[in-house]
PDB file of C-alpha atoms in Angstrom:
ATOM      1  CA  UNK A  55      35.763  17.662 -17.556  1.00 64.00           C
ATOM      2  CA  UNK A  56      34.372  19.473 -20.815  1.00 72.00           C
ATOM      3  CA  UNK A  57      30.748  20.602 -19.619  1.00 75.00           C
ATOM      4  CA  UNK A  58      29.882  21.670 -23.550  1.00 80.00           C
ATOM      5  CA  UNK A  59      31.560  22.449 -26.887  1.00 81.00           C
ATOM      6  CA  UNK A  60      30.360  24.953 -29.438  1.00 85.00           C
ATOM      7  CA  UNK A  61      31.288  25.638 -33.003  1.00 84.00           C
ATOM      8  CA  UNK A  62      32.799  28.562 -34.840  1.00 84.00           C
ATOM      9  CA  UNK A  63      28.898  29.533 -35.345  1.00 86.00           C
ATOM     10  CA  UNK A  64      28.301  29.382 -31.382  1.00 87.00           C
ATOM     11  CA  UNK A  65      25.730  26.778 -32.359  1.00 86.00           C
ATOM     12  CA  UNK A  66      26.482  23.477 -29.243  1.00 85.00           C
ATOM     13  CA  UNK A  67      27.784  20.182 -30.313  1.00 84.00           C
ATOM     14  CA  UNK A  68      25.576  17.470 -29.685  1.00 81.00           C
ATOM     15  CA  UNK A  69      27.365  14.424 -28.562  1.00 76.00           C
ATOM     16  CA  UNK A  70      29.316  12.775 -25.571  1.00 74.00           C
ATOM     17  CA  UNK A  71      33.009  14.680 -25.137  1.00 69.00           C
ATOM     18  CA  UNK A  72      35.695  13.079 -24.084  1.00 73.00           C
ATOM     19  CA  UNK A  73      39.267  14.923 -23.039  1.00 72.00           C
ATOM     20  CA  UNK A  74      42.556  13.437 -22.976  1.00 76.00           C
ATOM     21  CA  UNK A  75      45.107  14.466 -20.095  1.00 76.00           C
ATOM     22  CA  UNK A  76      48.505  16.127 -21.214  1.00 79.00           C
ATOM     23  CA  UNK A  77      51.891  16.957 -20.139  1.00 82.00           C
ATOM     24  CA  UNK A  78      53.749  20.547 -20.787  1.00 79.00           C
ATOM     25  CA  UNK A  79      56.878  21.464 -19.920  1.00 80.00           C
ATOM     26  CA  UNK A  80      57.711  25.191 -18.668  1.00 77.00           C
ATOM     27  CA  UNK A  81      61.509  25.833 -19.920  1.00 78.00           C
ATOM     28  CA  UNK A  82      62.772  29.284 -17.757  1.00 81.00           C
ATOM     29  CA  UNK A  83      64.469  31.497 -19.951  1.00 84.00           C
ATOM     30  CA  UNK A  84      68.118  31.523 -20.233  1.00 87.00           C
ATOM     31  CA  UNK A  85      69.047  34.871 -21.784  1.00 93.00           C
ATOM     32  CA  UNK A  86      67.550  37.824 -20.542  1.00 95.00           C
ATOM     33  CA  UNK A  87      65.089  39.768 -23.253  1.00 96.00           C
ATOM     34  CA  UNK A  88      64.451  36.642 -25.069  1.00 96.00           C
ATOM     35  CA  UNK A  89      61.149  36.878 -25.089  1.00 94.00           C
ATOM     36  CA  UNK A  90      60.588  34.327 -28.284  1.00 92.00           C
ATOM     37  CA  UNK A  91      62.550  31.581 -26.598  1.00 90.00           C
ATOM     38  CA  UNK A  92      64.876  30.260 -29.418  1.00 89.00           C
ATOM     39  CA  UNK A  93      67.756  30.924 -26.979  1.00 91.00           C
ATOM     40  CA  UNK A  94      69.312  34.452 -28.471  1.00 93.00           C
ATOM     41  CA  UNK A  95      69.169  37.795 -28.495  1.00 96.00           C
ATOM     42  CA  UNK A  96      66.836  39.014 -32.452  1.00 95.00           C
ATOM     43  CA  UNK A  97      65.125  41.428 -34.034  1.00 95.00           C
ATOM     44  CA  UNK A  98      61.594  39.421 -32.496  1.00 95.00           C
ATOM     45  CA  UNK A  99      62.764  39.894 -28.815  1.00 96.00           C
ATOM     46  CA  UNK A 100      63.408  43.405 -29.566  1.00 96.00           C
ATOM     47  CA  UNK A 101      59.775  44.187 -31.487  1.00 96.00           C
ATOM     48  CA  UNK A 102      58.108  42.414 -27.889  1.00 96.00           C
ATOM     49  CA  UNK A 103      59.862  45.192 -26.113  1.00 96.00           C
ATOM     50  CA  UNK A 104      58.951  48.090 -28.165  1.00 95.00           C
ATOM     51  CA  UNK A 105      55.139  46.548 -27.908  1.00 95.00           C
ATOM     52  CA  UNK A 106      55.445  46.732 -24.332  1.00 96.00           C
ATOM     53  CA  UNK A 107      56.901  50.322 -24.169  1.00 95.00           C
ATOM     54  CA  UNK A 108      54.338  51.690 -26.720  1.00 93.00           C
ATOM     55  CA  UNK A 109      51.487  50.281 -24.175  1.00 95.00           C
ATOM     56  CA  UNK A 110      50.413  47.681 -27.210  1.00 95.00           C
ATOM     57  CA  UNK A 111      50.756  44.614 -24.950  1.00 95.00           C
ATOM     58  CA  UNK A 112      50.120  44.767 -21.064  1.00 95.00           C
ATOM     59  CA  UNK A 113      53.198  44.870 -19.344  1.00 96.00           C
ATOM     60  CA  UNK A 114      52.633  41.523 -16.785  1.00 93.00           C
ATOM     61  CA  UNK A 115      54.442  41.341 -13.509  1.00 88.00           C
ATOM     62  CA  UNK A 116      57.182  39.624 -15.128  1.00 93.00           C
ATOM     63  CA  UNK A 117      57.919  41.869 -18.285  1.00 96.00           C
ATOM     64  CA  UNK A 118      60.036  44.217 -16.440  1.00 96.00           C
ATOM     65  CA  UNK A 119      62.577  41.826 -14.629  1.00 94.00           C
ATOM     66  CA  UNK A 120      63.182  39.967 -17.828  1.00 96.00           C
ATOM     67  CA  UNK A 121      63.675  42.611 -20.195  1.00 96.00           C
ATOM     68  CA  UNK A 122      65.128  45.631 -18.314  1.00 97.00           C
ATOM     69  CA  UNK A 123      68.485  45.236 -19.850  1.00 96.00           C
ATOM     70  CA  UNK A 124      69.485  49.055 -18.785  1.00 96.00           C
ATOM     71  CA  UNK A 125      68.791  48.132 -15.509  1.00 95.00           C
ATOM     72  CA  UNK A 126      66.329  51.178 -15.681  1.00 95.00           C
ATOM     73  CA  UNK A 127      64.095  50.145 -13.402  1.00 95.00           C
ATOM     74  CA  UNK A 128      61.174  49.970 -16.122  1.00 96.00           C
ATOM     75  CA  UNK A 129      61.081  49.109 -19.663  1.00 96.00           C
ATOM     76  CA  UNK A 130      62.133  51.976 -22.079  1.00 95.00           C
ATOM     77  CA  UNK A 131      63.780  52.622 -25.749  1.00 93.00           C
ATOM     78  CA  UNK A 132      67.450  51.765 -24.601  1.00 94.00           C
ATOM     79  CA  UNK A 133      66.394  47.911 -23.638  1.00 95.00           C
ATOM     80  CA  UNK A 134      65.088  48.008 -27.430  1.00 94.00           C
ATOM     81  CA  UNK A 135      68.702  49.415 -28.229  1.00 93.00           C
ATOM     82  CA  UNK A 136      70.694  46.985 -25.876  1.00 94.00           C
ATOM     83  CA  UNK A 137      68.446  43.916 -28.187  1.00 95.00           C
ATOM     84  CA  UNK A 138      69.618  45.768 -31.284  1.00 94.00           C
ATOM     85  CA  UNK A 139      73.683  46.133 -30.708  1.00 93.00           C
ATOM     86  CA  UNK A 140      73.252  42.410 -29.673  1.00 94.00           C
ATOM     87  CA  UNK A 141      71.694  41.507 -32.877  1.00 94.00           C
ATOM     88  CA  UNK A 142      74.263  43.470 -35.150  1.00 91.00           C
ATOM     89  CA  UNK A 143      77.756  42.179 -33.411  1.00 91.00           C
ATOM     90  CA  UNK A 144      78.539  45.310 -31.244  1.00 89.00           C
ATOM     91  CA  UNK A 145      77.607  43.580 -28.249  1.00 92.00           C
ATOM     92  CA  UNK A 146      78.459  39.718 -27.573  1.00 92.00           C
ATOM     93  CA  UNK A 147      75.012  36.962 -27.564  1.00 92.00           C
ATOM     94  CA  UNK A 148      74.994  35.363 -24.478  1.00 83.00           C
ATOM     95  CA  UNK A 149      77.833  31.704 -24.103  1.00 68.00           C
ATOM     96  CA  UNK A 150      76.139  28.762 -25.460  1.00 53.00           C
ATOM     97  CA  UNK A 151      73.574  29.938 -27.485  1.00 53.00           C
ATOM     98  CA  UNK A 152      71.414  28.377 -29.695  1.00 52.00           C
ATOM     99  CA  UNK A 153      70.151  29.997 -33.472  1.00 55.00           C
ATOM    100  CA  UNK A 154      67.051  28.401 -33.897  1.00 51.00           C
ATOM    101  CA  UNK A 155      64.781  29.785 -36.857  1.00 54.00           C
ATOM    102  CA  UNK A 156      62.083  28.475 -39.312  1.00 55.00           C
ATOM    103  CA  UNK A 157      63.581  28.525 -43.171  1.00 53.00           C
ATOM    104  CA  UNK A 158      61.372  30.738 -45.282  1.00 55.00           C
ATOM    105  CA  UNK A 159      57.202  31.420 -44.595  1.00 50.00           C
ATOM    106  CA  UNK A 160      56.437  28.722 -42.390  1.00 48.00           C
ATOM    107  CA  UNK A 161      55.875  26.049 -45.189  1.00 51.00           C
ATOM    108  CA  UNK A 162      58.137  24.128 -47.694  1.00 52.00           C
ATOM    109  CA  UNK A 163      56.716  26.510 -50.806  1.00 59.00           C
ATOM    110  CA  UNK A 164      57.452  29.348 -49.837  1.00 70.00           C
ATOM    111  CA  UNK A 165      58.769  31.946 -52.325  1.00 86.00           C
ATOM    112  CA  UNK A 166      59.692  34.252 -49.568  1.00 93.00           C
ATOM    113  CA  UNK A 167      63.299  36.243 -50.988  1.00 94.00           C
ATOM    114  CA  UNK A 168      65.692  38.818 -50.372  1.00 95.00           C
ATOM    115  CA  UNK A 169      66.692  40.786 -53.318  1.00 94.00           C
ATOM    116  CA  UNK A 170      70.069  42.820 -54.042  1.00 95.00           C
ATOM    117  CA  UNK A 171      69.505  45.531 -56.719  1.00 93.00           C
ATOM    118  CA  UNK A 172      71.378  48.217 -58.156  1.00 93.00           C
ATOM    119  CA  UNK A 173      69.693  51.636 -57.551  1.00 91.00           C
ATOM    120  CA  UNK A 174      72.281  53.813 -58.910  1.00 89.00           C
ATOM    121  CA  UNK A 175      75.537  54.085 -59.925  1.00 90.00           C
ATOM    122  CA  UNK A 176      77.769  57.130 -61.453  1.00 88.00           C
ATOM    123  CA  UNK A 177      81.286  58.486 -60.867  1.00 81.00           C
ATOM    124  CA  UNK A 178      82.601  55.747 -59.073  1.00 86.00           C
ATOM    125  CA  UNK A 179      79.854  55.511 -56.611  1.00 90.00           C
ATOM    126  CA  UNK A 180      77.113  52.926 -56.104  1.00 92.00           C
ATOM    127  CA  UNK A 181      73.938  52.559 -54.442  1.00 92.00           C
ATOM    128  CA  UNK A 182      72.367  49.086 -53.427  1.00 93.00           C
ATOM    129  CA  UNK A 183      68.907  48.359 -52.420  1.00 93.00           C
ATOM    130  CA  UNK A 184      68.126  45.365 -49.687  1.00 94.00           C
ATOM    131  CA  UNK A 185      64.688  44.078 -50.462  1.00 94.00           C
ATOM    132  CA  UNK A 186      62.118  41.434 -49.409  1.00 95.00           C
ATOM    133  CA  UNK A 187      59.519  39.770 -52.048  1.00 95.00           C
ATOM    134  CA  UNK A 188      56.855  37.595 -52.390  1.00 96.00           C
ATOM    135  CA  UNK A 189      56.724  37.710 -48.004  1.00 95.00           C
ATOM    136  CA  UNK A 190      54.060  35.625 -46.581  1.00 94.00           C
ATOM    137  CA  UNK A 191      53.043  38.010 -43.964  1.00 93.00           C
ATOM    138  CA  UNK A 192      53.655  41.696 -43.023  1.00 93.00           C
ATOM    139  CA  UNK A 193      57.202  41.998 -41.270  1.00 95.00           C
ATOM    140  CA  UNK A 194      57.922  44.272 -38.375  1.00 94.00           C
ATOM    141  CA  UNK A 195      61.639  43.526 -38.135  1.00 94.00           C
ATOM    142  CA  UNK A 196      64.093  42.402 -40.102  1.00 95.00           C
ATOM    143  CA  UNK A 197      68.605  42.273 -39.578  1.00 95.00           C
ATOM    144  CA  UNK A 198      71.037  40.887 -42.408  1.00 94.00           C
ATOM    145  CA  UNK A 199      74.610  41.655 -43.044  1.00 95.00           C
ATOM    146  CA  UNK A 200      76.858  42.601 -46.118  1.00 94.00           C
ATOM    147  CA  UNK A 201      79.996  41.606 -46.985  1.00 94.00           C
ATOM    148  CA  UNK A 202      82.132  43.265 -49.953  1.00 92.00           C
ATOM    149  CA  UNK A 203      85.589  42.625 -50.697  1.00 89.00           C
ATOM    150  CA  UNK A 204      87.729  45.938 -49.189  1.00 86.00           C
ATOM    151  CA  UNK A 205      90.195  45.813 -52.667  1.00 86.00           C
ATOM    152  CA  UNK A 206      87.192  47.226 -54.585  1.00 90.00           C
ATOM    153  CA  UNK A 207      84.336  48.856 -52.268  1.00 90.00           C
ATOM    154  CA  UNK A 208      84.653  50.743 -49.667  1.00 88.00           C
ATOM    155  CA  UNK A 209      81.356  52.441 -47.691  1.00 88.00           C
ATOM    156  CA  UNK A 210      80.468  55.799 -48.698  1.00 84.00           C
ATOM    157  CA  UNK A 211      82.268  58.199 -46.120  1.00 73.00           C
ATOM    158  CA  UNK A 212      80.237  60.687 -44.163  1.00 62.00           C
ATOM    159  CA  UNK A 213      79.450  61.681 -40.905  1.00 41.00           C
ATOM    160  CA  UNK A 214      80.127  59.162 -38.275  1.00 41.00           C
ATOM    161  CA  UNK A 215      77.645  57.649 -36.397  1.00 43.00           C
ATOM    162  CA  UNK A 216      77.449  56.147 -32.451  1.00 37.00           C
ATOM    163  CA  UNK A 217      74.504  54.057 -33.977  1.00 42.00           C
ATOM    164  CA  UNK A 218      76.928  51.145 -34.502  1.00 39.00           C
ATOM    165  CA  UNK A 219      80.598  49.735 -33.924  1.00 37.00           C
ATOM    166  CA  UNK A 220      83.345  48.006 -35.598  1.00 36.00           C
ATOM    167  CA  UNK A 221      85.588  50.275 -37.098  1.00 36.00           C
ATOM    168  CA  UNK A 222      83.311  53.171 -38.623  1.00 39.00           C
ATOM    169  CA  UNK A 223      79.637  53.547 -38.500  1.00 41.00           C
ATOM    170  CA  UNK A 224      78.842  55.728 -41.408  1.00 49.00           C
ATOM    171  CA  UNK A 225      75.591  57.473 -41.190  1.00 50.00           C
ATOM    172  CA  UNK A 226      76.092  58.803 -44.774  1.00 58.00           C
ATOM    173  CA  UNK A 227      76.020  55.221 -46.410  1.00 72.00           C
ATOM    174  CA  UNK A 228      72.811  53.612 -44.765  1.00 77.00           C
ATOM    175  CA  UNK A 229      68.925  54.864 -45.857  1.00 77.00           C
ATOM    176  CA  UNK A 230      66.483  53.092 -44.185  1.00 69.00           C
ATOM    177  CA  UNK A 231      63.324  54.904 -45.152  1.00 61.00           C
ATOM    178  CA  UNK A 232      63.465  54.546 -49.342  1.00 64.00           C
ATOM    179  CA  UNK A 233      61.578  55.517 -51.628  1.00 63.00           C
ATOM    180  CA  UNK A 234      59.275  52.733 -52.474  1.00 68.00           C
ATOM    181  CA  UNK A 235      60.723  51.439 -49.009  1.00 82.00           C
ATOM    182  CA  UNK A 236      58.367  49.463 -46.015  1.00 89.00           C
ATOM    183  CA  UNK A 237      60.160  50.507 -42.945  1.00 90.00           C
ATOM    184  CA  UNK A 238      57.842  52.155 -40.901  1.00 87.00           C
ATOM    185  CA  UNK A 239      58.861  55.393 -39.279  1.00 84.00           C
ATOM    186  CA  UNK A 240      58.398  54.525 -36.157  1.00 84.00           C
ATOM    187  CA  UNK A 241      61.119  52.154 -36.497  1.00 89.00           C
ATOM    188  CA  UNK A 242      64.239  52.000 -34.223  1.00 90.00           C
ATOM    189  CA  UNK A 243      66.945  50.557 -36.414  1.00 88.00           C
ATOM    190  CA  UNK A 244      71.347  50.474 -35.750  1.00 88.00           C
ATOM    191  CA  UNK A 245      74.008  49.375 -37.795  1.00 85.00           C
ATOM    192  CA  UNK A 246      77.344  47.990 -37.683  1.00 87.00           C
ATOM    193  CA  UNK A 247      80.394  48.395 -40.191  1.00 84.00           C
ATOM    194  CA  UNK A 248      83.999  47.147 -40.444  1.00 82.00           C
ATOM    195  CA  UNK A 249      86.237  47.543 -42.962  1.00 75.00           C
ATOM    196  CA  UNK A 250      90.043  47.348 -43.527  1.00 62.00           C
ATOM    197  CA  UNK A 251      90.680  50.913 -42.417  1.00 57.00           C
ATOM    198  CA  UNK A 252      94.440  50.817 -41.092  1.00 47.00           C
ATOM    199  CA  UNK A 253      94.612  47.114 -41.356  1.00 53.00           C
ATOM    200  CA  UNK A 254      95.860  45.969 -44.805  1.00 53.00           C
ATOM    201  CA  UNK A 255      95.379  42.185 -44.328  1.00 54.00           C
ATOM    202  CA  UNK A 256      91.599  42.452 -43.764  1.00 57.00           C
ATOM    203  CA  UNK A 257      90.115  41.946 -46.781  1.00 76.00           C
ATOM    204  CA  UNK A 258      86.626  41.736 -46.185  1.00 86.00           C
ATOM    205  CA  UNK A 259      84.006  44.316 -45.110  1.00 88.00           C
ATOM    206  CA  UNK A 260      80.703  44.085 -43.293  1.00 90.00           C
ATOM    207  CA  UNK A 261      78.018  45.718 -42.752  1.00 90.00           C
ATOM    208  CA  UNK A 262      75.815  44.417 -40.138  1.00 91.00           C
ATOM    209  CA  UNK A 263      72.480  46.249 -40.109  1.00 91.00           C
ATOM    210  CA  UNK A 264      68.853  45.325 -38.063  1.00 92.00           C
ATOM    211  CA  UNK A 265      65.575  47.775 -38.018  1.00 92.00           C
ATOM    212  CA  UNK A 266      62.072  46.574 -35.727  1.00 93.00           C
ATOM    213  CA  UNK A 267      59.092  48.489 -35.185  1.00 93.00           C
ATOM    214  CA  UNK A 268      56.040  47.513 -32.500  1.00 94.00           C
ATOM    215  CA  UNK A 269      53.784  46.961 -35.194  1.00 93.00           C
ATOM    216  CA  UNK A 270      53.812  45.494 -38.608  1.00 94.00           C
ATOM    217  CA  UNK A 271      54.668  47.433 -41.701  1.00 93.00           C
ATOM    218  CA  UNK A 272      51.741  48.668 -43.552  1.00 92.00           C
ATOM    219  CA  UNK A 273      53.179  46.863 -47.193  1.00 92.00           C
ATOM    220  CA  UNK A 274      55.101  43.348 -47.244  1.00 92.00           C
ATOM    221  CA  UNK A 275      56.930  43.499 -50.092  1.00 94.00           C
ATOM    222  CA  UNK A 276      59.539  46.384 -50.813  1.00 92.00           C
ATOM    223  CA  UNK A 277      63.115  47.895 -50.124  1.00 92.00           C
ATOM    224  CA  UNK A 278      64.073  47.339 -46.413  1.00 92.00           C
ATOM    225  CA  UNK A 279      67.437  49.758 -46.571  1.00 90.00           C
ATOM    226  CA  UNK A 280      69.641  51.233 -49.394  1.00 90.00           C
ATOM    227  CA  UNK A 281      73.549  51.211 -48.946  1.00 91.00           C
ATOM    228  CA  UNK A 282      76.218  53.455 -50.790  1.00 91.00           C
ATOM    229  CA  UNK A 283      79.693  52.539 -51.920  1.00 91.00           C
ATOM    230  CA  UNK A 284      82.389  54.012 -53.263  1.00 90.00           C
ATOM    231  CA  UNK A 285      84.161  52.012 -55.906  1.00 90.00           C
ATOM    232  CA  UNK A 286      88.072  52.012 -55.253  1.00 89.00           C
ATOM    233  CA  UNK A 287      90.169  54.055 -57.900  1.00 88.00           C
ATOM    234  CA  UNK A 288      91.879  51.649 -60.368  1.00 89.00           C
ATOM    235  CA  UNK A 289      89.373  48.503 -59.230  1.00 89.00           C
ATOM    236  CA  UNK A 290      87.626  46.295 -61.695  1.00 90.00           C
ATOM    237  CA  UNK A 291      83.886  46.967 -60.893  1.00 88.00           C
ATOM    238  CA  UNK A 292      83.217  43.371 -62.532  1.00 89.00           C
ATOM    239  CA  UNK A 293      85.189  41.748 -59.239  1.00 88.00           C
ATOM    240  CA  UNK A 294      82.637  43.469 -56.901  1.00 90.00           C
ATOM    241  CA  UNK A 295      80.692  41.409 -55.361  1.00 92.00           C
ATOM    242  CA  UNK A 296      78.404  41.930 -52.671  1.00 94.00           C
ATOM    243  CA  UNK A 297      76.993  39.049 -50.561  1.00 96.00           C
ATOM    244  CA  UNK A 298      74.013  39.198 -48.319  1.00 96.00           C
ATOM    245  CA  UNK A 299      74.102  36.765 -45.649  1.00 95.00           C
ATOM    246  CA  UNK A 300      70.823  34.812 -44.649  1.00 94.00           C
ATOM    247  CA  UNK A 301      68.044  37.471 -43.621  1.00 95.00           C
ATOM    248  CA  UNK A 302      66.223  37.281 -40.825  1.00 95.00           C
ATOM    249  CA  UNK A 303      62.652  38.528 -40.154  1.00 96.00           C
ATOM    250  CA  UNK A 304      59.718  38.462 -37.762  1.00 95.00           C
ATOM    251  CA  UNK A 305      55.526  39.602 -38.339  1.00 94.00           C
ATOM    252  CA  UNK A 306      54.886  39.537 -34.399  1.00 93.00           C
ATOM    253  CA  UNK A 307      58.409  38.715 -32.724  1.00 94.00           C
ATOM    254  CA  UNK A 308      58.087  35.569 -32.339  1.00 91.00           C
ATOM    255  CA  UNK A 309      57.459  33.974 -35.769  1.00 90.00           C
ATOM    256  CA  UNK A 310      60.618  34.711 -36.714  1.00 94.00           C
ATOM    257  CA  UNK A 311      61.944  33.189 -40.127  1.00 94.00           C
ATOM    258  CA  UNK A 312      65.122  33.016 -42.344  1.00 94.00           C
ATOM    259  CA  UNK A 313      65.586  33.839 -46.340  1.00 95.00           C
ATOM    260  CA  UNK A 314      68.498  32.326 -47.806  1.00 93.00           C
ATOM    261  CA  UNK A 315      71.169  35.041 -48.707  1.00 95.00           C
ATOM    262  CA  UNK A 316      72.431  36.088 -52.370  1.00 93.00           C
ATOM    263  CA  UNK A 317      75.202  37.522 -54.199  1.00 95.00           C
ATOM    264  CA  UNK A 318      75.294  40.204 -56.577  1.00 95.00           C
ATOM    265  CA  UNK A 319      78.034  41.328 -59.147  1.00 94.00           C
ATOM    266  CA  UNK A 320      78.026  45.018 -59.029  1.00 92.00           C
ATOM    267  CA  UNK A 321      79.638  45.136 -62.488  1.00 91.00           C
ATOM    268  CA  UNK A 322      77.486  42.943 -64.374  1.00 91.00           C
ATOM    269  CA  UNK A 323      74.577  42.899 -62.226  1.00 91.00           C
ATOM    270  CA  UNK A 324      74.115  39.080 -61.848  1.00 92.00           C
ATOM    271  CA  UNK A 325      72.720  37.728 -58.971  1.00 91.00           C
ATOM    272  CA  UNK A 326      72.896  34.366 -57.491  1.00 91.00           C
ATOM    273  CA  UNK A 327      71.623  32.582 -53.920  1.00 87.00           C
ATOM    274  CA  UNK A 328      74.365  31.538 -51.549  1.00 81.00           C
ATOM    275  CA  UNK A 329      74.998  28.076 -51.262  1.00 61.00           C
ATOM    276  CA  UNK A 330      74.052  25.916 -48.247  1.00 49.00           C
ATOM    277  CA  UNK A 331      77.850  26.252 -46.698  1.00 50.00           C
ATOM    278  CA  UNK A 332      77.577  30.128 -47.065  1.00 56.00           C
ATOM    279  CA  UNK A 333      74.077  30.014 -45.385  1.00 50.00           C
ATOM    280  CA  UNK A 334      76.375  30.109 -42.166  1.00 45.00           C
ATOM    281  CA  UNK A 335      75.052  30.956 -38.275  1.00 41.00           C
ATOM    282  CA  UNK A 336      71.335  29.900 -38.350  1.00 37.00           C
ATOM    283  CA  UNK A 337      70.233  26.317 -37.596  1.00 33.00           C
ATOM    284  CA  UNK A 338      67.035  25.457 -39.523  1.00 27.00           C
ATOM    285  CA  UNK A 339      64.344  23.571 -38.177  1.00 25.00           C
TER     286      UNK A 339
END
């Protein structure tokens, strides 16, 4: 029974009120520290978690047993970095999982983009910025993944790094806080690389990378990360190309969206979006 309505004034409606009796459905959650409930482990679930530790949301009776993935006792940084190694590949998503994200701002024009740019480049080595334009709304997360052919680039070596997995994890090739970058200092962020390192046959190289802080970054638009390679003596610089797989981001954690991935020649600095096939792993809705 609705006893009175008001508007967004606080002035009452006049008028008989009717209501209309619904049904809802209460799905439990299937994957622990999935608190967005699109059935995997992102960089969403893992921004709900550092709101809870940083006291920004109340911790409710539940919180704790469905995000303590530490097994802590309590919710703390590491269940942010458990989220994390999920999201970039050094830790398996849970069996039969679902990727369920919203394509681009939350309506069919959106301009929302990644963009691949060259930031520098002498002596055989090359930076790359990873950027995000025209965004809708502030982001406090985002995770993509690069892939570069192995004949031609290689990751700038430097000091290892227990941040990530795969083969190396090189601390010396990843900037997350740019200059004219939005990452947020407060920011927990991990990466994962693989390249061909002893095994000939692999020809392809990633570089999985994700980065979430509790609260919104300050600016929108800007560079998210910058990553250094070092062009292979004797390679063609015009055959490296560097592809950015579909990017995904959250405002909140749980308005998480995707922005179609690109490709960008390193030699001649052309830059083209992937096609639907290479738009691989996500399921749009």
């Amino acid at each position: 029974e609705i006893k009175e309505v008001s508007d967004a004034l606080g002035d009452p409606i006049a008028g008989d009120h009717e209501t209309n009796l619904g049904v809802a459905r209460i799905d439990p959650r299937k994957v622990k520290g999935d608190n967005n409930g699109n059935g995997y482990l992102d960089v969403g679930d893992a921004t709900v978690i550092q709101r809870l530790v940083a006291g920004l949301d109340p911790v409710r009776s539940w919180d704790v047993a469905l995000n303590d993935l530490n097994a802590s006792g309590g919710l703390d940084s590491g269940d942010v970095v458990k989220v994390l190694r999920v999201v970039v590949g050094v830790d398996p998503q849970s069996e039969g999982n679902r990727r369920l994200a919203k394509m681009g701002g939350g309506d069919d024009d959106s301009d929302e983009k990644v963009v691949l740019s060259i930031v520098k480049m002498n002596a055989g080595v090359v930076t790359v910025q990873v950027a995000l334009d025209d965004m809708t709304t502030n982001v406090s997360g985002a995770s993509f993944e690069l892939q570069f052919s192995n004949e031609v680039l290689r990751l700038q070596k430097g000091s290892t790094s227990s941040a990530g997995g795969g083969e190396f994890s090189f601390s010396g090739a990843v900037t997350y806080n740019t200059t004219g970058g939005v990452v947020s200092k407060e920011s927990q962020s991990i990466w994962n690389a693989s390249q061909a390192g002893d095994t000939p046959t692999k020809q392809i190289g990633t570089l999985a990378m994700a980065v979430t802080s509790p609260e919104p970054w300050k600016v929108k638009d800007g560079a998210v990360a910058e990553v250094t390679f070092e062009v292979q003596e004797g390679a063609d610089i015009n055959e490296a190309v560097l592809e950015i797989k579909p990017v995904e981001v959250t405002p909140d954690g749980f308005d998480n969206r995707i922005i179609s991935g690109l490709s960008l020649n390193l030699g001649t600095g052309e830059t083209s979006e992937l096609g639907s096939g290479d738009n691989v792993g996500v399921e749009i809705v």
